[in-house]
Amino acid sequence: MDASNPISNGSPAALVSASTSHSPPNPSLDTTSKNPAWYIPDIGPRLNPPSRSFYENYVGLKGGDLEAHLYYIRSRAWPLSPYPCVGIWSFLSSPLSLSPAYPSILSKAHAGGTILELGCGFGQELRRLAADGAPTENMLGSDVSGELWELGYELFRDRERMRARFVRGDVFSVETREALVGGLRGNGGEGVDVVLAYQFFHLFSLERQVELAEVIAGMVKPGGMVVGMQMGRVEAGGEMGGFGEMFYHDVASWRRMWEDVGRETGTKWKVGHVRMRELREWGVLEEDYAWMDGRNRALDFVVERVEDE
């Protein structure tokens, strides 16, 4: 996606305090390298007991057969997506299952609610819901490329079981937004119940993040929620790197952004949960994030759209 097109109303400037920093280019974010620091050859302890249990039960492979399968899929995914989610095996884990909102999301899914995963990659979070018995007919994945989604059918061995639809496109485009909302079956044209945004917002500048949040505000129905995790920092700030301009929120700037989005869109939002955590709290091994800026943290959140009065 193009991360260079700011919105024109100028409101994002008010979202961060005067102390917000903008760092110089970070060479560790160079995605052109053939051997980036975030490529970890061996699966090792990254296939931890919870992940192994999920994959064994959902995929139907065990022991060495499962590991060989994962190595094979990763070898095919890497040329398509040479980024940390593939390089450090993070697709093996499910931050969604650790969210305090997970029981509520699962309940909404069981009740026929619509679930949209933005920047879905393989679609692993939708599979987590499916593994817990949620019907997949009203699920939707979206990404700028469909290659990982297609490979996801091989990763999870569920082409006949997974009924979620996939929309390839730029979420900032009108055509993609119409496909995301209007293309969902069973939602009555009212929007989606849950938007999953894992490792997604931080890929963009602050201006584009505000625009993204406004797009999401136009898709989520009252009573719905936006749930996810992203890279954050104790002090909010932007950075240029191989991914383009990226912005890392702190807790306060994240809350302010949604307040601003509510005012701009005429909607009401409650940041019911937002927490900054050390990366190791999410089970990430220290060697897997040694290449990152030492200020990076994991920011997980639940943002709820308040019912109209």
Short mmCIF file of C-alpha atoms in Angstrom, two decimals:
data_model
loop_
_atom_site.label_atom_id
_atom_site.label_comp_id
_atom_site.label_asym_id
_atom_site.label_seq_id
_atom_site.Cartn_x
_atom_site.Cartn_y
_atom_site.Cartn_z
CA MET A 1 0.00 0.00 0.00
CA ASP A 2 1.02 3.55 -0.61
CA ALA A 3 1.90 5.05 2.76
CA SER A 4 2.64 8.53 1.44
CA ASN A 5 -0.81 10.00 0.96
CA PRO A 6 -1.78 11.99 4.09
CA ILE A 7 -5.33 13.04 4.83
CA SER A 8 -6.06 16.69 4.22
CA ASN A 9 -7.84 17.87 7.37
CA GLY A 10 -4.67 18.14 9.43
CA SER A 11 -6.23 16.58 12.51
CA PRO A 12 -3.51 13.96 13.17
CA ALA A 13 -1.15 16.66 14.40
CA ALA A 14 -3.23 16.95 17.55
CA LEU A 15 -3.03 13.26 18.33
CA VAL A 16 0.46 13.15 19.78
CA SER A 17 2.12 15.25 22.40
CA ALA A 18 4.88 17.73 21.77
CA SER A 19 7.33 15.13 23.03
CA THR A 20 6.52 12.69 20.22
CA SER A 21 9.75 11.75 18.46
CA HIS A 22 10.59 11.06 14.85
CA SER A 23 13.61 8.80 14.49
CA PRO A 24 16.13 8.79 11.64
CA PRO A 25 16.08 5.86 9.21
CA ASN A 26 16.61 2.50 10.88
CA PRO A 27 18.95 0.32 8.77
CA SER A 28 17.66 -2.84 10.49
CA LEU A 29 14.37 -2.34 8.63
CA ASP A 30 15.99 -2.75 5.22
CA THR A 31 13.83 -5.29 3.38
CA THR A 32 16.17 -5.42 0.37
CA SER A 33 18.79 -7.51 2.15
CA LYS A 34 19.07 -11.15 1.07
CA ASN A 35 19.85 -12.17 4.66
CA PRO A 36 17.80 -9.89 6.91
CA ALA A 37 18.20 -10.11 10.65
CA TRP A 38 14.65 -11.36 11.03
CA TYR A 39 15.18 -14.57 9.05
CA ILE A 40 15.48 -17.39 11.58
CA PRO A 41 16.37 -20.68 9.85
CA ASP A 42 15.27 -23.12 12.54
CA ILE A 43 11.81 -23.51 13.98
CA GLY A 44 13.18 -24.65 17.36
CA PRO A 45 11.14 -23.59 20.40
CA ARG A 46 8.97 -21.29 18.27
CA LEU A 47 6.65 -24.24 17.81
CA ASN A 48 5.79 -24.06 21.51
CA PRO A 49 3.28 -26.39 23.21
CA PRO A 50 0.16 -24.22 22.55
CA SER A 51 1.12 -23.69 18.90
CA ARG A 52 2.02 -27.35 18.41
CA SER A 53 -1.30 -28.43 19.93
CA PHE A 54 -3.25 -26.09 17.64
CA TYR A 55 -1.44 -27.20 14.48
CA GLU A 56 -1.57 -30.88 15.34
CA ASN A 57 -5.30 -30.77 15.96
CA TYR A 58 -6.30 -28.45 13.13
CA VAL A 59 -3.84 -29.52 10.43
CA GLY A 60 -3.86 -33.19 11.37
CA LEU A 61 -0.09 -33.77 11.35
CA LYS A 62 2.11 -34.63 14.30
CA GLY A 63 5.76 -34.73 15.31
CA GLY A 64 8.31 -34.70 12.51
CA ASP A 65 5.61 -34.72 9.84
CA LEU A 66 4.20 -31.46 11.17
CA GLU A 67 7.62 -29.81 11.39
CA ALA A 68 8.54 -30.90 7.86
CA HIS A 69 5.24 -29.48 6.64
CA LEU A 70 5.88 -26.13 8.35
CA TYR A 71 9.42 -25.90 6.98
CA TYR A 72 8.10 -26.57 3.49
CA ILE A 73 5.37 -23.93 3.71
CA ARG A 74 7.78 -21.37 5.17
CA SER A 75 10.26 -22.04 2.32
CA ARG A 76 7.52 -21.22 -0.18
CA ALA A 77 6.21 -18.22 1.76
CA TRP A 78 9.54 -16.47 2.24
CA PRO A 79 10.10 -15.46 -1.42
CA LEU A 80 6.52 -14.14 -1.49
CA SER A 81 6.69 -12.23 1.79
CA PRO A 82 10.25 -11.68 3.14
CA TYR A 83 9.01 -9.98 6.30
CA PRO A 84 9.22 -10.74 10.04
CA CYS A 85 5.83 -12.48 10.22
CA VAL A 86 7.32 -15.21 8.01
CA GLY A 87 11.00 -14.85 8.91
CA ILE A 88 10.69 -15.31 12.66
CA TRP A 89 7.87 -17.86 12.41
CA SER A 90 5.37 -15.57 14.13
CA PHE A 91 2.57 -17.02 12.02
CA LEU A 92 2.76 -20.05 14.31
CA SER A 93 1.28 -18.13 17.23
CA SER A 94 -2.15 -16.59 17.82
CA PRO A 95 -2.16 -13.28 19.70
CA LEU A 96 -5.94 -13.22 19.17
CA SER A 97 -6.40 -16.20 21.47
CA LEU A 98 -4.67 -14.21 24.25
CA SER A 99 -6.91 -11.15 23.86
CA PRO A 100 -9.34 -10.41 26.72
CA ALA A 101 -11.96 -9.97 23.99
CA TYR A 102 -11.49 -13.47 22.57
CA PRO A 103 -14.49 -15.06 24.35
CA SER A 104 -16.71 -12.22 23.12
CA ILE A 105 -15.38 -12.50 19.55
CA LEU A 106 -15.93 -16.26 19.57
CA SER A 107 -19.47 -15.73 20.84
CA LYS A 108 -20.19 -13.20 18.08
CA ALA A 109 -18.81 -15.62 15.48
CA HIS A 110 -20.93 -18.50 16.79
CA ALA A 111 -23.99 -16.22 16.59
CA GLY A 112 -23.33 -15.58 12.90
CA GLY A 113 -21.48 -12.30 13.33
CA THR A 114 -19.15 -11.11 10.60
CA ILE A 115 -15.41 -11.23 11.26
CA LEU A 116 -12.93 -9.35 9.06
CA GLU A 117 -9.17 -9.90 9.31
CA LEU A 118 -7.18 -7.06 7.73
CA GLY A 119 -3.64 -7.76 6.53
CA CYS A 120 -4.55 -11.40 7.04
CA GLY A 121 -1.53 -13.09 5.45
CA PHE A 122 -2.18 -16.83 5.81
CA GLY A 123 -5.45 -16.15 7.67
CA GLN A 124 -4.15 -17.76 10.84
CA GLU A 125 -6.39 -15.85 13.25
CA LEU A 126 -9.51 -16.86 11.35
CA ARG A 127 -8.28 -20.46 11.61
CA ARG A 128 -7.94 -20.06 15.36
CA LEU A 129 -11.64 -19.15 15.54
CA ALA A 130 -12.50 -22.02 13.21
CA ALA A 131 -10.55 -24.44 15.40
CA ASP A 132 -12.71 -23.36 18.32
CA GLY A 133 -15.85 -24.24 16.41
CA ALA A 134 -16.78 -20.88 14.90
CA PRO A 135 -18.56 -21.13 11.53
CA THR A 136 -16.46 -19.61 8.75
CA GLU A 137 -19.16 -18.60 6.26
CA ASN A 138 -19.31 -15.03 7.61
CA MET A 139 -15.56 -14.58 7.89
CA LEU A 140 -13.52 -12.49 5.50
CA GLY A 141 -9.79 -12.02 5.00
CA SER A 142 -8.19 -9.14 3.12
CA ASP A 143 -4.67 -8.29 2.03
CA VAL A 144 -2.91 -6.50 -0.81
CA SER A 145 -1.69 -9.85 -2.11
CA GLY A 146 -3.54 -13.13 -2.26
CA GLU A 147 -0.46 -15.33 -2.41
CA LEU A 148 -0.14 -16.03 1.31
CA TRP A 149 -3.90 -16.52 1.64
CA GLU A 150 -3.78 -19.13 -1.12
CA LEU A 151 -0.77 -20.78 0.52
CA GLY A 152 -2.77 -20.78 3.76
CA TYR A 153 -5.03 -23.48 2.37
CA GLU A 154 -1.94 -25.68 2.08
CA LEU A 155 -0.55 -24.63 5.45
CA PHE A 156 -3.79 -25.49 7.25
CA ARG A 157 -4.93 -28.26 4.87
CA ASP A 158 -8.48 -26.94 4.99
CA ARG A 159 -9.49 -25.92 1.49
CA GLU A 160 -12.69 -27.94 1.82
CA ARG A 161 -13.43 -26.70 5.34
CA MET A 162 -12.56 -23.02 5.25
CA ARG A 163 -15.50 -21.05 3.81
CA ALA A 164 -14.17 -17.57 4.56
CA ARG A 165 -14.01 -15.25 1.59
CA PHE A 166 -10.92 -13.32 0.56
CA VAL A 167 -10.79 -9.81 -0.88
CA ARG A 168 -7.54 -8.79 -2.49
CA GLY A 169 -6.99 -5.06 -2.52
CA ASP A 170 -5.94 -1.85 -0.82
CA VAL A 171 -8.19 -1.16 2.15
CA PHE A 172 -7.85 2.56 1.44
CA SER A 173 -9.58 2.19 -1.93
CA VAL A 174 -13.33 2.66 -2.30
CA GLU A 175 -13.63 -0.49 -4.41
CA THR A 176 -12.01 -2.65 -1.75
CA ARG A 177 -14.13 -1.15 1.04
CA GLU A 178 -17.31 -1.82 -0.90
CA ALA A 179 -16.23 -5.40 -1.51
CA LEU A 180 -15.41 -5.88 2.17
CA VAL A 181 -18.74 -4.61 3.46
CA GLY A 182 -21.15 -5.47 0.66
CA GLY A 183 -19.55 -8.78 -0.17
CA LEU A 184 -20.14 -10.37 3.22
CA ARG A 185 -22.96 -12.82 3.24
CA GLY A 186 -25.54 -12.62 5.99
CA ASN A 187 -24.62 -9.19 7.34
CA GLY A 188 -27.65 -7.42 5.91
CA GLY A 189 -25.43 -4.61 4.66
CA GLU A 190 -25.00 -3.31 8.21
CA GLY A 191 -21.26 -3.68 8.43
CA VAL A 192 -18.99 -6.05 10.32
CA ASP A 193 -19.06 -7.15 13.95
CA VAL A 194 -15.32 -7.58 14.52
CA VAL A 195 -12.28 -6.26 12.69
CA LEU A 196 -9.01 -8.05 13.47
CA ALA A 197 -5.92 -5.92 12.87
CA TYR A 198 -2.82 -7.80 13.97
CA GLN A 199 0.58 -6.29 13.14
CA PHE A 200 -1.17 -3.93 10.75
CA PHE A 201 -1.59 -0.34 11.92
CA HIS A 202 2.12 0.24 12.58
CA LEU A 203 2.91 -0.40 8.90
CA PHE A 204 1.70 3.13 8.10
CA SER A 205 2.45 6.73 8.97
CA LEU A 206 0.34 8.44 11.61
CA GLU A 207 -1.69 10.24 8.94
CA ARG A 208 -2.45 6.99 7.17
CA GLN A 209 -3.31 5.27 10.44
CA VAL A 210 -5.92 7.93 11.13
CA GLU A 211 -7.30 7.40 7.64
CA LEU A 212 -7.31 3.64 8.19
CA ALA A 213 -9.17 4.02 11.49
CA GLU A 214 -11.75 6.23 9.74
CA VAL A 215 -12.19 3.56 7.04
CA ILE A 216 -12.72 0.95 9.75
CA ALA A 217 -15.17 3.24 11.53
CA GLY A 218 -17.26 3.20 8.39
CA MET A 219 -17.36 -0.60 8.33
CA VAL A 220 -17.95 -1.60 11.96
CA LYS A 221 -21.56 -1.68 13.13
CA PRO A 222 -22.59 -0.26 16.53
CA GLY A 223 -21.69 -2.76 19.21
CA GLY A 224 -18.81 -4.06 17.10
CA MET A 225 -15.12 -3.93 17.92
CA VAL A 226 -11.61 -3.58 16.55
CA VAL A 227 -9.12 -5.98 18.12
CA GLY A 228 -5.43 -6.40 17.49
CA MET A 229 -1.80 -6.02 18.40
CA GLN A 230 0.98 -3.96 16.86
CA MET A 231 4.41 -2.61 17.55
CA GLY A 232 4.30 0.30 19.96
CA ARG A 233 6.72 2.37 22.02
CA VAL A 234 6.79 3.82 25.49
CA GLU A 235 7.00 7.20 23.76
CA ALA A 236 5.11 7.48 20.47
CA GLY A 237 7.17 8.22 17.39
CA GLY A 238 7.65 7.75 13.67
CA GLU A 239 10.45 6.11 11.73
CA MET A 240 11.56 5.64 8.15
CA GLY A 241 12.83 2.26 7.02
CA GLY A 242 12.50 -0.39 4.37
CA PHE A 243 8.77 -0.60 5.07
CA GLY A 244 8.27 3.10 4.34
CA GLU A 245 7.13 5.58 6.99
CA MET A 246 5.88 3.80 10.10
CA PHE A 247 4.42 5.18 13.30
CA TYR A 248 4.53 3.49 16.70
CA HIS A 249 1.87 4.51 19.22
CA ASP A 250 2.08 4.72 22.95
CA VAL A 251 -1.04 4.14 25.05
CA ALA A 252 -1.99 7.83 25.18
CA SER A 253 -1.60 8.50 21.44
CA TRP A 254 -3.62 5.38 20.59
CA ARG A 255 -6.49 6.56 22.79
CA ARG A 256 -6.34 10.07 21.34
CA MET A 257 -6.44 8.75 17.79
CA TRP A 258 -9.75 6.97 18.38
CA GLU A 259 -11.19 10.02 20.12
CA ASP A 260 -10.30 12.08 17.08
CA VAL A 261 -11.69 9.45 14.70
CA GLY A 262 -14.97 9.51 16.59
CA ARG A 263 -15.26 13.26 16.23
CA GLU A 264 -14.35 13.20 12.54
CA THR A 265 -16.76 10.38 11.64
CA GLY A 266 -19.63 11.10 13.99
CA THR A 267 -19.19 7.74 15.71
CA LYS A 268 -18.44 6.87 19.33
CA TRP A 269 -15.54 4.64 20.38
CA LYS A 270 -14.39 3.22 23.68
CA VAL A 271 -10.82 2.02 24.04
CA GLY A 272 -11.81 -0.61 26.55
CA HIS A 273 -8.42 -2.27 26.68
CA VAL A 274 -5.01 -1.07 25.62
CA ARG A 275 -1.78 -2.31 27.12
CA MET A 276 1.90 -1.97 26.36
CA ARG A 277 3.82 -5.19 26.92
CA GLU A 278 7.34 -6.46 26.57
CA LEU A 279 7.68 -8.60 23.46
CA ARG A 280 8.73 -11.59 25.52
CA GLU A 281 5.31 -11.51 27.23
CA TRP A 282 3.90 -12.66 23.90
CA GLY A 283 6.28 -15.58 23.79
CA VAL A 284 8.68 -13.96 21.32
CA LEU A 285 12.24 -15.18 21.85
CA GLU A 286 14.83 -12.51 22.59
CA GLU A 287 16.99 -13.55 19.63
CA ASP A 288 13.99 -13.03 17.32
CA TYR A 289 13.65 -9.36 18.14
CA ALA A 290 17.27 -8.44 18.83
CA TRP A 291 17.35 -6.60 15.47
CA MET A 292 14.52 -4.28 16.55
CA ASP A 293 14.86 -0.88 18.14
CA GLY A 294 15.19 -1.42 21.88
CA ARG A 295 12.26 0.93 22.44
CA ASN A 296 9.79 -1.37 20.68
CA ARG A 297 7.01 -2.96 22.65
CA ALA A 298 3.81 -4.87 21.83
CA LEU A 299 0.64 -2.78 22.05
CA ASP A 300 -2.52 -4.89 22.25
CA PHE A 301 -5.95 -3.30 22.16
CA VAL A 302 -9.70 -3.67 22.09
CA VAL A 303 -11.63 -0.71 20.69
CA GLU A 304 -15.41 -0.92 20.85
CA ARG A 305 -17.95 1.08 18.85
CA VAL A 306 -20.53 2.37 21.28
CA GLU A 307 -24.17 1.70 20.46
CA ASP A 308 -26.03 4.66 18.98
CA GLU A 309 -28.24 6.42 21.51
#
